[in-house]
Structure formats: structure tokens, C-alpha cells
PDB file of N, CA and C in Angstrom:
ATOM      1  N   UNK A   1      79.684 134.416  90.757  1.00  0.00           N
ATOM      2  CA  UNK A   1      80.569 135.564  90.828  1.00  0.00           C
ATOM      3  C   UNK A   1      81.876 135.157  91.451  1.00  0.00           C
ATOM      4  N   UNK A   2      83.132 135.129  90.150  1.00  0.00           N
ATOM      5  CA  UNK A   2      84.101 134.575  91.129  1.00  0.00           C
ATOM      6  C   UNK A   2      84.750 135.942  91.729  1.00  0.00           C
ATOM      7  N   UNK A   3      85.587 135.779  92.402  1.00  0.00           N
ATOM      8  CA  UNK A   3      86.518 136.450  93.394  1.00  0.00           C
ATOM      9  C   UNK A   3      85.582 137.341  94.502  1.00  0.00           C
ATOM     10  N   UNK A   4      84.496 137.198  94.854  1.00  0.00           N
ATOM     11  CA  UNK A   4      83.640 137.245  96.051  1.00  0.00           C
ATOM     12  C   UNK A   4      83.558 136.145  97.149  1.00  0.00           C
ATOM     13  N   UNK A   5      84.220 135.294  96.696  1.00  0.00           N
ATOM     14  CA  UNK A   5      84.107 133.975  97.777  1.00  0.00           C
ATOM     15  C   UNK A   5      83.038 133.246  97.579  1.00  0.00           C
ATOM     16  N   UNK A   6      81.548 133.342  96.755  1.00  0.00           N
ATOM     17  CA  UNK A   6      81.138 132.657  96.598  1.00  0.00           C
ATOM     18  C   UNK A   6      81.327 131.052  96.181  1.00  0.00           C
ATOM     19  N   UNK A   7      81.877 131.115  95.629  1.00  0.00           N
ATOM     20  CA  UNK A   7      82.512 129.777  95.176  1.00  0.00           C
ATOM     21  C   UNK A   7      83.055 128.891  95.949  1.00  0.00           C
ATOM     22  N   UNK A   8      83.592 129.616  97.172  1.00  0.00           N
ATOM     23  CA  UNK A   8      84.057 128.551  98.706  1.00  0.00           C
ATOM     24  C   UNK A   8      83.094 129.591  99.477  1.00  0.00           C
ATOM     25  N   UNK A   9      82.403 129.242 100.023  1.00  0.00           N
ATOM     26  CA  UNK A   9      80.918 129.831 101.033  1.00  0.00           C
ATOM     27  C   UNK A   9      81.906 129.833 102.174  1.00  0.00           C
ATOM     28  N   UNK A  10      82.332 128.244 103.156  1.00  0.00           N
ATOM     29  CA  UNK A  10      83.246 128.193 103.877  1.00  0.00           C
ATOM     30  C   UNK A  10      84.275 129.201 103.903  1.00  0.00           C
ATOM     31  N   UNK A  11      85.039 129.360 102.979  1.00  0.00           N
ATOM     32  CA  UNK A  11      86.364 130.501 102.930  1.00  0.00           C
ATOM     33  C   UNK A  11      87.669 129.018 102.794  1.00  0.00           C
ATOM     34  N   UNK A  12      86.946 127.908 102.414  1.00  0.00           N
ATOM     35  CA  UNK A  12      87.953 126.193 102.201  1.00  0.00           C
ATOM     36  C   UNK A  12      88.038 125.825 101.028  1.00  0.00           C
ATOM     37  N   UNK A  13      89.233 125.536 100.929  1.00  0.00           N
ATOM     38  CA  UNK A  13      89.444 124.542  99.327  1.00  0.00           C
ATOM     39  C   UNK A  13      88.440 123.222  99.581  1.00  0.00           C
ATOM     40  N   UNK A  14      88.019 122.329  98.791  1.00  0.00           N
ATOM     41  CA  UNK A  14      87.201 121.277  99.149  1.00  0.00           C
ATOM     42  C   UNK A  14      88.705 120.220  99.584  1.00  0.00           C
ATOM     43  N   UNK A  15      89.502 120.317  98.652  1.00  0.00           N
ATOM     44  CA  UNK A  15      91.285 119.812  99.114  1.00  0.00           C
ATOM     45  C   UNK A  15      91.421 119.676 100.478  1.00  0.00           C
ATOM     46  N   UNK A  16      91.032 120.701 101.096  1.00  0.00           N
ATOM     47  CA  UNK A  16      91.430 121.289 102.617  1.00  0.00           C
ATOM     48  C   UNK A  16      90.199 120.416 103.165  1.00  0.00           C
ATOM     49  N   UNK A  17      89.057 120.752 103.423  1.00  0.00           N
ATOM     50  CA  UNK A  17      88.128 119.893 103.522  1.00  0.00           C
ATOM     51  C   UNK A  17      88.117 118.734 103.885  1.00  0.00           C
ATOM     52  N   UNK A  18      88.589 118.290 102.591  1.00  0.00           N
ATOM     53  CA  UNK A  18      88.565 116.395 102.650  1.00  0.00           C
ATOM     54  C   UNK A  18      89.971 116.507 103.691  1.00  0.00           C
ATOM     55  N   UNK A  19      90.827 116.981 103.793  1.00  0.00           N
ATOM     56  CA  UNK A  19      91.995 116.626 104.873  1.00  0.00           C
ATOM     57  C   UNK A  19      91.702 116.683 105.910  1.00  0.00           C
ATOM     58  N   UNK A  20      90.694 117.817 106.353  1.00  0.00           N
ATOM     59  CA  UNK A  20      90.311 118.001 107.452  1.00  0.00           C
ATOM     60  C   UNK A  20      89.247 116.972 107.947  1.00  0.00           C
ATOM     61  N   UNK A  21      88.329 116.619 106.954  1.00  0.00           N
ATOM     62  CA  UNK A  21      87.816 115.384 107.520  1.00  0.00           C
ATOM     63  C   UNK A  21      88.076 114.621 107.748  1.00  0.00           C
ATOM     64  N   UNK A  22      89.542 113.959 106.933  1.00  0.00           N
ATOM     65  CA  UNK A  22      90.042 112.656 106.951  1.00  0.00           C
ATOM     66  C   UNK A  22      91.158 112.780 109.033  1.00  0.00           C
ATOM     67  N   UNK A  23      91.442 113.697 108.871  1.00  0.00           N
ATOM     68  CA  UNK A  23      92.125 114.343 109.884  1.00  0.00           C
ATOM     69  C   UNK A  23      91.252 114.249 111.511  1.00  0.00           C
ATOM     70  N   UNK A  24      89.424 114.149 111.395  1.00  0.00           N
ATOM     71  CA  UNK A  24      88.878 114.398 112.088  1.00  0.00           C
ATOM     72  C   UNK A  24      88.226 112.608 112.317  1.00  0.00           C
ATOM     73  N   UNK A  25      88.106 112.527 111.402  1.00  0.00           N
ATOM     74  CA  UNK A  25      86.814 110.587 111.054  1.00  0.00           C
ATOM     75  C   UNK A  25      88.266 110.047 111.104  1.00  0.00           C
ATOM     76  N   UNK A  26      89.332 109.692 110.709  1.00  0.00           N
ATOM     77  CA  UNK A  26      90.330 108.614 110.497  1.00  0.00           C
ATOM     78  C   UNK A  26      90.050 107.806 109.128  1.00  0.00           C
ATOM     79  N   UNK A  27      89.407 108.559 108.430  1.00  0.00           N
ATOM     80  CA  UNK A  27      89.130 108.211 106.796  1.00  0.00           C
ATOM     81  C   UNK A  27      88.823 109.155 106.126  1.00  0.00           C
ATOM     82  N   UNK A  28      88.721 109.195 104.968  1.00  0.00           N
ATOM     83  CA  UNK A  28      87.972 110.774 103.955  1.00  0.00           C
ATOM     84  C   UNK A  28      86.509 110.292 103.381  1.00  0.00           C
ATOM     85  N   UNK A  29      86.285 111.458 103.495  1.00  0.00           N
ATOM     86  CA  UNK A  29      84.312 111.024 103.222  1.00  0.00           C
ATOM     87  C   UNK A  29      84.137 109.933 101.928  1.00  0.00           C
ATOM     88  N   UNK A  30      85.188 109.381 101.066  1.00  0.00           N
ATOM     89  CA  UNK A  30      84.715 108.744 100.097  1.00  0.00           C
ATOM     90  C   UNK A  30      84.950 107.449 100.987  1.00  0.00           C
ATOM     91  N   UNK A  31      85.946 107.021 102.021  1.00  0.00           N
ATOM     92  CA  UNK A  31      85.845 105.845 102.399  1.00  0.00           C
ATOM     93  C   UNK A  31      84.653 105.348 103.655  1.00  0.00           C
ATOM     94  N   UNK A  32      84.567 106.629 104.197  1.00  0.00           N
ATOM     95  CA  UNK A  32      83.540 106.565 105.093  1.00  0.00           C
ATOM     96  C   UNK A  32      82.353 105.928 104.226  1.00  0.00           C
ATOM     97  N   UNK A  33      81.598 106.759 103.199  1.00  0.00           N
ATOM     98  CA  UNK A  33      80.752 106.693 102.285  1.00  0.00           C
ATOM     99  C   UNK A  33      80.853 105.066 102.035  1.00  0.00           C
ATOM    100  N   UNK A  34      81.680 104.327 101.854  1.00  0.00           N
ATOM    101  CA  UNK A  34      81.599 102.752 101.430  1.00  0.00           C
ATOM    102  C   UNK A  34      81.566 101.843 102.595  1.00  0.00           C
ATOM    103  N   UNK A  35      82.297 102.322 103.778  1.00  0.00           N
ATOM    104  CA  UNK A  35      81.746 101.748 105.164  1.00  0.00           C
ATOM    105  C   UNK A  35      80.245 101.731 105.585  1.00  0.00           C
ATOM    106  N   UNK A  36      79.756 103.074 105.211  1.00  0.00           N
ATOM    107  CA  UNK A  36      78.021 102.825 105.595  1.00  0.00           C
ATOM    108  C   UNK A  36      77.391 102.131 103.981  1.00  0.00           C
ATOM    109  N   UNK A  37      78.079 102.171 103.453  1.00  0.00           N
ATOM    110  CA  UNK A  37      77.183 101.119 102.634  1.00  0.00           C
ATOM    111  C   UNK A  37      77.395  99.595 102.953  1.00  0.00           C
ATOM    112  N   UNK A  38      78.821  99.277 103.072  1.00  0.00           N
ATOM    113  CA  UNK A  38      78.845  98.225 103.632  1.00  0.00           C
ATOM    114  C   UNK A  38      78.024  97.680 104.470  1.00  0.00           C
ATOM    115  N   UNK A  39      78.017  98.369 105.913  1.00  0.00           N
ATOM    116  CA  UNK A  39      77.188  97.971 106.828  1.00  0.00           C
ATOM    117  C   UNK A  39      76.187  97.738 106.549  1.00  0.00           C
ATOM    118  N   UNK A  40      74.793  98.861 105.819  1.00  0.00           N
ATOM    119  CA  UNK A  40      74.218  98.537 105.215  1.00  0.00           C
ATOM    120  C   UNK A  40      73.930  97.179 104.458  1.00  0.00           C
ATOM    121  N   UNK A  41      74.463  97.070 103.720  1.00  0.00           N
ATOM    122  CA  UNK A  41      74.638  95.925 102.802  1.00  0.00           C
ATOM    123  C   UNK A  41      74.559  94.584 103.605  1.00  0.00           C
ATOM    124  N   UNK A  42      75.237  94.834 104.851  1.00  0.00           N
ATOM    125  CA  UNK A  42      75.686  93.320 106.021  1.00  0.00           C
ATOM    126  C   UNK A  42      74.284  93.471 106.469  1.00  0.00           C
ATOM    127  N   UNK A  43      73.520  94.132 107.093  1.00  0.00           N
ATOM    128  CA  UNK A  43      72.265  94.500 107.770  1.00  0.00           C
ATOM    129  C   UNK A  43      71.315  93.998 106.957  1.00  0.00           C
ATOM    130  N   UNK A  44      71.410  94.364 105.602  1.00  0.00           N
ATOM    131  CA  UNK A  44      70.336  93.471 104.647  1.00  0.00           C
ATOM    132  C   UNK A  44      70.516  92.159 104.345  1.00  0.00           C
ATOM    133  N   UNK A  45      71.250  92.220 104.261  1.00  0.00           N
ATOM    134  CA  UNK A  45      72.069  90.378 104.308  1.00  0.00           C
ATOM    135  C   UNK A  45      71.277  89.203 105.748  1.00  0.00           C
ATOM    136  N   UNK A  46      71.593  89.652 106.720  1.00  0.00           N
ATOM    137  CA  UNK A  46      70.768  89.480 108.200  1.00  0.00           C
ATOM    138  C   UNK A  46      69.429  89.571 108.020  1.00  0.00           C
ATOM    139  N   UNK A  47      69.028  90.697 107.415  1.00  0.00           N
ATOM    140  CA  UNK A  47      67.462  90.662 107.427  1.00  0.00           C
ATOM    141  C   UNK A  47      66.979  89.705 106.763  1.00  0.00           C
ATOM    142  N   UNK A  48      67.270  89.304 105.532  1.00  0.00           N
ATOM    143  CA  UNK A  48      67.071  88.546 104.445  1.00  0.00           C
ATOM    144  C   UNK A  48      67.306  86.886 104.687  1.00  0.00           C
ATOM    145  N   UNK A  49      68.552  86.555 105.698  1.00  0.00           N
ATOM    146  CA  UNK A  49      68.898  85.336 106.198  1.00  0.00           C
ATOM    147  C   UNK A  49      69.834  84.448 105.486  1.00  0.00           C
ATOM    148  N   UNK A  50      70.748  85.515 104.499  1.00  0.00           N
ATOM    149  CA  UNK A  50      71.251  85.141 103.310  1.00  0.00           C
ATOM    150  C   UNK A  50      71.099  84.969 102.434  1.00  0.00           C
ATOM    151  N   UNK A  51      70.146  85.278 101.663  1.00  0.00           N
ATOM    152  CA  UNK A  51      69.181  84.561 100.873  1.00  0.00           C
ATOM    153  C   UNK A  51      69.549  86.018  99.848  1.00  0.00           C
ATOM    154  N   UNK A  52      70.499  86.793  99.139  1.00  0.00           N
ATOM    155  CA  UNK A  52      70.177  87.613  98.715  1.00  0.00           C
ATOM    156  C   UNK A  52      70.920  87.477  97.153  1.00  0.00           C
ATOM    157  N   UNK A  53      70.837  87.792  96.115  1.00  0.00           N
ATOM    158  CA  UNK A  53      71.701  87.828  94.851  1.00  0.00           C
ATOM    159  C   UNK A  53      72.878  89.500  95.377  1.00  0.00           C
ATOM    160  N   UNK A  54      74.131  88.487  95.052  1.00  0.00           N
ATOM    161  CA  UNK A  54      75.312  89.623  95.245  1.00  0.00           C
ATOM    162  C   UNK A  54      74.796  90.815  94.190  1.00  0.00           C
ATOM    163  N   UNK A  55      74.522  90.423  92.963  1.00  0.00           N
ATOM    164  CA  UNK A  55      74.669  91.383  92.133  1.00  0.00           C
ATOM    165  C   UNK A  55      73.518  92.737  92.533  1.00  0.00           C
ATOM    166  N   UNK A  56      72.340  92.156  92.907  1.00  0.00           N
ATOM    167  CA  UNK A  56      71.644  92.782  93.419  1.00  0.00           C
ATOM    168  C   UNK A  56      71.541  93.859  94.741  1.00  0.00           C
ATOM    169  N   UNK A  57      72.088  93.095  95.441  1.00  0.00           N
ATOM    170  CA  UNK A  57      72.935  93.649  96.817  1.00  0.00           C
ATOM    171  C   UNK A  57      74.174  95.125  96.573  1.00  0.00           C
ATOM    172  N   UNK A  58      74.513  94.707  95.233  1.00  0.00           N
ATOM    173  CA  UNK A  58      75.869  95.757  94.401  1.00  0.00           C
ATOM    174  C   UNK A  58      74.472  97.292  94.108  1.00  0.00           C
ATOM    175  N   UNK A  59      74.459  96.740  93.508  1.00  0.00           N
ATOM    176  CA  UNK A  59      73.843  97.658  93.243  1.00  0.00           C
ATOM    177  C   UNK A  59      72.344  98.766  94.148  1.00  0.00           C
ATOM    178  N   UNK A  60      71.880  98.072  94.948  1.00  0.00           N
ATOM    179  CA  UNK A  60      71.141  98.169  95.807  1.00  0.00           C
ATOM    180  C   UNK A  60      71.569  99.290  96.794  1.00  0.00           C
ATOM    181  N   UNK A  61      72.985  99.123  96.961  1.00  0.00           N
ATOM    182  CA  UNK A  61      73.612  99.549  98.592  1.00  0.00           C
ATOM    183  C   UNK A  61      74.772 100.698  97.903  1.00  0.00           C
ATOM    184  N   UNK A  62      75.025 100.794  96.306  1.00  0.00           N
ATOM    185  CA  UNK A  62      75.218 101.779  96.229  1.00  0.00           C
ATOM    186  C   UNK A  62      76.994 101.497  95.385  1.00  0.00           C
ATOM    187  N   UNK A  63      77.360 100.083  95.031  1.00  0.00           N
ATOM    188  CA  UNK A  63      78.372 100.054  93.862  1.00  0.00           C
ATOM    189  C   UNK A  63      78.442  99.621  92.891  1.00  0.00           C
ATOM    190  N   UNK A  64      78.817 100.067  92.018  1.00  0.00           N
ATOM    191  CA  UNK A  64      78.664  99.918  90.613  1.00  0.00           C
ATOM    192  C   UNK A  64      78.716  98.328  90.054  1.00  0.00           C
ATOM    193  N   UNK A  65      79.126  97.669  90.634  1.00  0.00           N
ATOM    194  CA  UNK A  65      78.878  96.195  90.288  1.00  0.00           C
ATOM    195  C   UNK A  65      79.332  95.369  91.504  1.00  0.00           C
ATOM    196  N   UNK A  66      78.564  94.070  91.332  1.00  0.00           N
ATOM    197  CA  UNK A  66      79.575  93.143  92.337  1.00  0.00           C
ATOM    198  C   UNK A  66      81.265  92.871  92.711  1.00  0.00           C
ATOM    199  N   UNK A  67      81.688  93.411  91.439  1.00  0.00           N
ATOM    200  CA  UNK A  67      83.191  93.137  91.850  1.00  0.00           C
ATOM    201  C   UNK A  67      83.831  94.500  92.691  1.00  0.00           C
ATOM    202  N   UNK A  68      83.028  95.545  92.154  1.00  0.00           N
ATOM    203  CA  UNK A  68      83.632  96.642  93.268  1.00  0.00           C
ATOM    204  C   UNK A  68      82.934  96.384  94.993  1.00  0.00           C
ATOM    205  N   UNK A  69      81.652  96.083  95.129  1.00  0.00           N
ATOM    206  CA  UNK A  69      81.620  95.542  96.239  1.00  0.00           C
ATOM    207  C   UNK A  69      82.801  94.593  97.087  1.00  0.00           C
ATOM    208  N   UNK A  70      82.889  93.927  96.247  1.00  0.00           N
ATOM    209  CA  UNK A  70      83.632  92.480  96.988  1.00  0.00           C
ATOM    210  C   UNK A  70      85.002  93.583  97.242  1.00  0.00           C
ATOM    211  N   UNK A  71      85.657  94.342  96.255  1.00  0.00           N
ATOM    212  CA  UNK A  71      86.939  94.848  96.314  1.00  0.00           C
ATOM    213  C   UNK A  71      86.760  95.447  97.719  1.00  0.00           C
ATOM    214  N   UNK A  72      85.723  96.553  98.062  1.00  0.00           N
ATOM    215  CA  UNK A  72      85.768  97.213  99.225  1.00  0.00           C
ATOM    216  C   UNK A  72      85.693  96.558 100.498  1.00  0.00           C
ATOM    217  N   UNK A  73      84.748  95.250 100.460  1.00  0.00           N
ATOM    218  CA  UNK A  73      84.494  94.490 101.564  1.00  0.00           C
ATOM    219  C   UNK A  73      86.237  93.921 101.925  1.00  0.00           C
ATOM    220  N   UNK A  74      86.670  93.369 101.012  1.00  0.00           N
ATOM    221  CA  UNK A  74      88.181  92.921 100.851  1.00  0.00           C
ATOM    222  C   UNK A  74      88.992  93.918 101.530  1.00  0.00           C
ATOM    223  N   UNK A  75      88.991  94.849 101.119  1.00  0.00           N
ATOM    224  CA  UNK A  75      89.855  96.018 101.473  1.00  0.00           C
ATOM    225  C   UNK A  75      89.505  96.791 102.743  1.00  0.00           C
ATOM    226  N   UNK A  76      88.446  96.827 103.400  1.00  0.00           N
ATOM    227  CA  UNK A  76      88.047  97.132 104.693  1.00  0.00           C
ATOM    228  C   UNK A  76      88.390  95.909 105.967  1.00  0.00           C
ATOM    229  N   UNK A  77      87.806  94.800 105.314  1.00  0.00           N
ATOM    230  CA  UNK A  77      87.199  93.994 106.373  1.00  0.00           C
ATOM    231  C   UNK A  77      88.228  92.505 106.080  1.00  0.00           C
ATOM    232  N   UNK A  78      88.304  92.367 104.683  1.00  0.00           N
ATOM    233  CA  UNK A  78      89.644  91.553 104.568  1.00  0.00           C
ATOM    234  C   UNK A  78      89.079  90.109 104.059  1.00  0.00           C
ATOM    235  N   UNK A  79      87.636  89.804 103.770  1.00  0.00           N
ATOM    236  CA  UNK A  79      87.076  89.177 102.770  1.00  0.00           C
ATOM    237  C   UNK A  79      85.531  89.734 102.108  1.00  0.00           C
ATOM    238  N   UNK A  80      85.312  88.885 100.989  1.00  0.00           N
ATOM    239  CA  UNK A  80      84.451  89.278 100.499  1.00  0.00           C
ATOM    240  C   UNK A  80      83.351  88.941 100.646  1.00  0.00           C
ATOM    241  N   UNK A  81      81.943  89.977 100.211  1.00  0.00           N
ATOM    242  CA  UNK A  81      80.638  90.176 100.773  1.00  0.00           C
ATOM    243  C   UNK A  81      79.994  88.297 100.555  1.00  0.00           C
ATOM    244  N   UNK A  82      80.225  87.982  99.582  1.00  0.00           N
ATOM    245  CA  UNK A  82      80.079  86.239  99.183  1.00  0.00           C
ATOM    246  C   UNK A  82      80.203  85.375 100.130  1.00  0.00           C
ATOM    247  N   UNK A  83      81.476  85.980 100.994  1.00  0.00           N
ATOM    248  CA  UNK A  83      81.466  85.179 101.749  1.00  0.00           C
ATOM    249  C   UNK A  83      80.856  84.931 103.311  1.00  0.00           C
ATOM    250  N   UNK A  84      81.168  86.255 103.542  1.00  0.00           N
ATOM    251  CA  UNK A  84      79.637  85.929 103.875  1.00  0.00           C
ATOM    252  C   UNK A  84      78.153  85.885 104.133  1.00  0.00           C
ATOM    253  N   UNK A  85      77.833  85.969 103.104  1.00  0.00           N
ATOM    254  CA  UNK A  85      76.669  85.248 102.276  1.00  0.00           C
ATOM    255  C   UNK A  85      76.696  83.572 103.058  1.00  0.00           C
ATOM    256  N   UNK A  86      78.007  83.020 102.265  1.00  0.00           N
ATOM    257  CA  UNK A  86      77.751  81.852 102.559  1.00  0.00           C
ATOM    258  C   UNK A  86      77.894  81.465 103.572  1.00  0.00           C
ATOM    259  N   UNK A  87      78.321  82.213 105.109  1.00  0.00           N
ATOM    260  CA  UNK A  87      78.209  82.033 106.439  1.00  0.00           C
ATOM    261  C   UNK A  87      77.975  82.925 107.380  1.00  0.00           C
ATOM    262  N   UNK A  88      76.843  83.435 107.365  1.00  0.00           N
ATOM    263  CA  UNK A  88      75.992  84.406 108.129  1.00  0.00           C
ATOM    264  C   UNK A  88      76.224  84.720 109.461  1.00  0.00           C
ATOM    265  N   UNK A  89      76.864  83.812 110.566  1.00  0.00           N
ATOM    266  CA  UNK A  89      76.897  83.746 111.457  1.00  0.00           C
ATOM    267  C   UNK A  89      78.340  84.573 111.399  1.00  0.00           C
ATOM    268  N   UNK A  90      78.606  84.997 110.393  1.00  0.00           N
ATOM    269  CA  UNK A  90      79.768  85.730 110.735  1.00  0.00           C
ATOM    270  C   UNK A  90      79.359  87.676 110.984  1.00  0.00           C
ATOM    271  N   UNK A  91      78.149  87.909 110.524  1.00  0.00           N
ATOM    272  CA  UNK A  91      77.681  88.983 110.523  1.00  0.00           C
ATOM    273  C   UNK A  91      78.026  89.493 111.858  1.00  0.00           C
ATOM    274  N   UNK A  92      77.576  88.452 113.210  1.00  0.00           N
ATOM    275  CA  UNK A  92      77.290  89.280 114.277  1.00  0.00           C
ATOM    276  C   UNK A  92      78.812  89.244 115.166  1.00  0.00           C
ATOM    277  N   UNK A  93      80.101  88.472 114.343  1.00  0.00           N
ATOM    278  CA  UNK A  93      80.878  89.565 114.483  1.00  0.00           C
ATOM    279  C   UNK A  93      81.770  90.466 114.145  1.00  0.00           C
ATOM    280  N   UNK A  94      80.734  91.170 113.125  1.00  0.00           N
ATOM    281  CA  UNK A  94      81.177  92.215 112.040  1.00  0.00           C
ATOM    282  C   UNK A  94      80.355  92.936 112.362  1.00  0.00           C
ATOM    283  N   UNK A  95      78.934  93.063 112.902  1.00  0.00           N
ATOM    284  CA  UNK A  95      78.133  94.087 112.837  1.00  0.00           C
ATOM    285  C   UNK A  95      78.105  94.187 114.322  1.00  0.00           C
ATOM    286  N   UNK A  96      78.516  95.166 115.503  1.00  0.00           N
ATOM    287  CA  UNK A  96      78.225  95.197 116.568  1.00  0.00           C
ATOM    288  C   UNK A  96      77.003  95.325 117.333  1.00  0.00           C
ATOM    289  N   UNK A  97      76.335  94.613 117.986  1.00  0.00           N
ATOM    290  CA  UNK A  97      75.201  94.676 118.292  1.00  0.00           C
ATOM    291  C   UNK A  97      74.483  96.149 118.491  1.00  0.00           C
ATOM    292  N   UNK A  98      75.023  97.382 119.025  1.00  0.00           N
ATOM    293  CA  UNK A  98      74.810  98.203 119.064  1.00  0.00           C
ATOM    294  C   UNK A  98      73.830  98.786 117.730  1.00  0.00           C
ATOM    295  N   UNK A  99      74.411  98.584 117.095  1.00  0.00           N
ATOM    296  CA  UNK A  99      73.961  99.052 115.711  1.00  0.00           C
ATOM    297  C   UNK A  99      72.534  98.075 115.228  1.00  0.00           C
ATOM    298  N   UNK A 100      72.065  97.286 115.752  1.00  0.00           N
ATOM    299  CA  UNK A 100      71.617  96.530 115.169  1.00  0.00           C
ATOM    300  C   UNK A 100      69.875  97.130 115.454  1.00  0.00           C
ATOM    301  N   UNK A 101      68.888  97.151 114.734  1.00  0.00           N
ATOM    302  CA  UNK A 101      67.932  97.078 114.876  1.00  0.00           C
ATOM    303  C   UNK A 101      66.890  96.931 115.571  1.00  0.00           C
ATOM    304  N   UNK A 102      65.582  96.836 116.847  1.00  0.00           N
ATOM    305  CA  UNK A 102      65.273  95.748 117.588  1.00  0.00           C
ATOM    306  C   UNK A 102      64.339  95.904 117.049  1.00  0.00           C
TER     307      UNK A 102
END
């Protein structure tokens, strides 16, 4: 039923929304959304001991292929998930211990 407000429950554009989140986190829920996959993604990487197929990892943690992975890792963190792959010891300082598992 439009013009009852159903349609915004809130009484918010979703427009407004995402500003306000981005306004509140210091990102908008779609970049947040690729940070916890990231992490994710680094956390399985650690568990595993490196030992993991990228492509698999892409898809696993939630992007559409390996090259959009690598793009986001690039674009957050400033290299790609490959790399390290190929040097693990870089995880722990990318992943703050806090976060980590026991």
C-alpha cells in the first residue's frame, strides 16, 4: 500500500540510510560488507597455513571471482589476497590479535 508509509517502515529513504551509516561506520554498508569478508577470508587463510586455492577462497568468503577479491584487498589494504598467501606472516599484522580466535 503505497502512500501509507509502508514502503519506508523507518519514515527513511534507503539514500538517507546508507548516508547515515556511512556518516556513523566511516564507510557505507557495501564497503563495510567487503571488510568482514576480507577479514574473514585472512582468518581462513591462518587457519589453513596458506595452503588455500585463491579461486576458492573468492568465492567461499563471498566475491564473485578472484580478481574482484584481489581488487578489494588492493583497494582496502593496498595489496593483494595472493600475496599474502605467499607470506603468511604478514597476517598477524593485518589481523589484530584481538580478533583472533583462541
Amino acid at each position: 500500500m503505497r502512500g501509507c508509509g509502508t514502503d519506508r517502515p523507518a519514515g527513511y529513504t534507503p539514500r538517507y540510510l546508507r548516508a547515515l551509516f556511512a556518516e556513523h561506520m566511516d564507510h557505507s554498508p557495501e564497503e563495510l560488507a567487503a571488510i568482514v569478508c576480507m577479514q574473514c577470508a585472512l582468518r581462513y587463510l591462518e587457519e589453513e597455513n596458506g595452503s588455500v586455492n585463491l579461486s576458492e577462497a573468492a568465492a567461499r568468503f563471498g566475491f564473485s571471482d578472484q580478481s574482484h577479491m584481489n581488487r578489494e584487498f588492493r583497494r582496502f589494504l593496498g595489496f593483494t589476497f595472493g600475496a599474502v598467501k605467499g607470506a603468511p606472516s604478514w597476517i598477524d599484522e593485518i589481523v589484530p590479535e584481538a580478533t583472533r580466535q583462541v
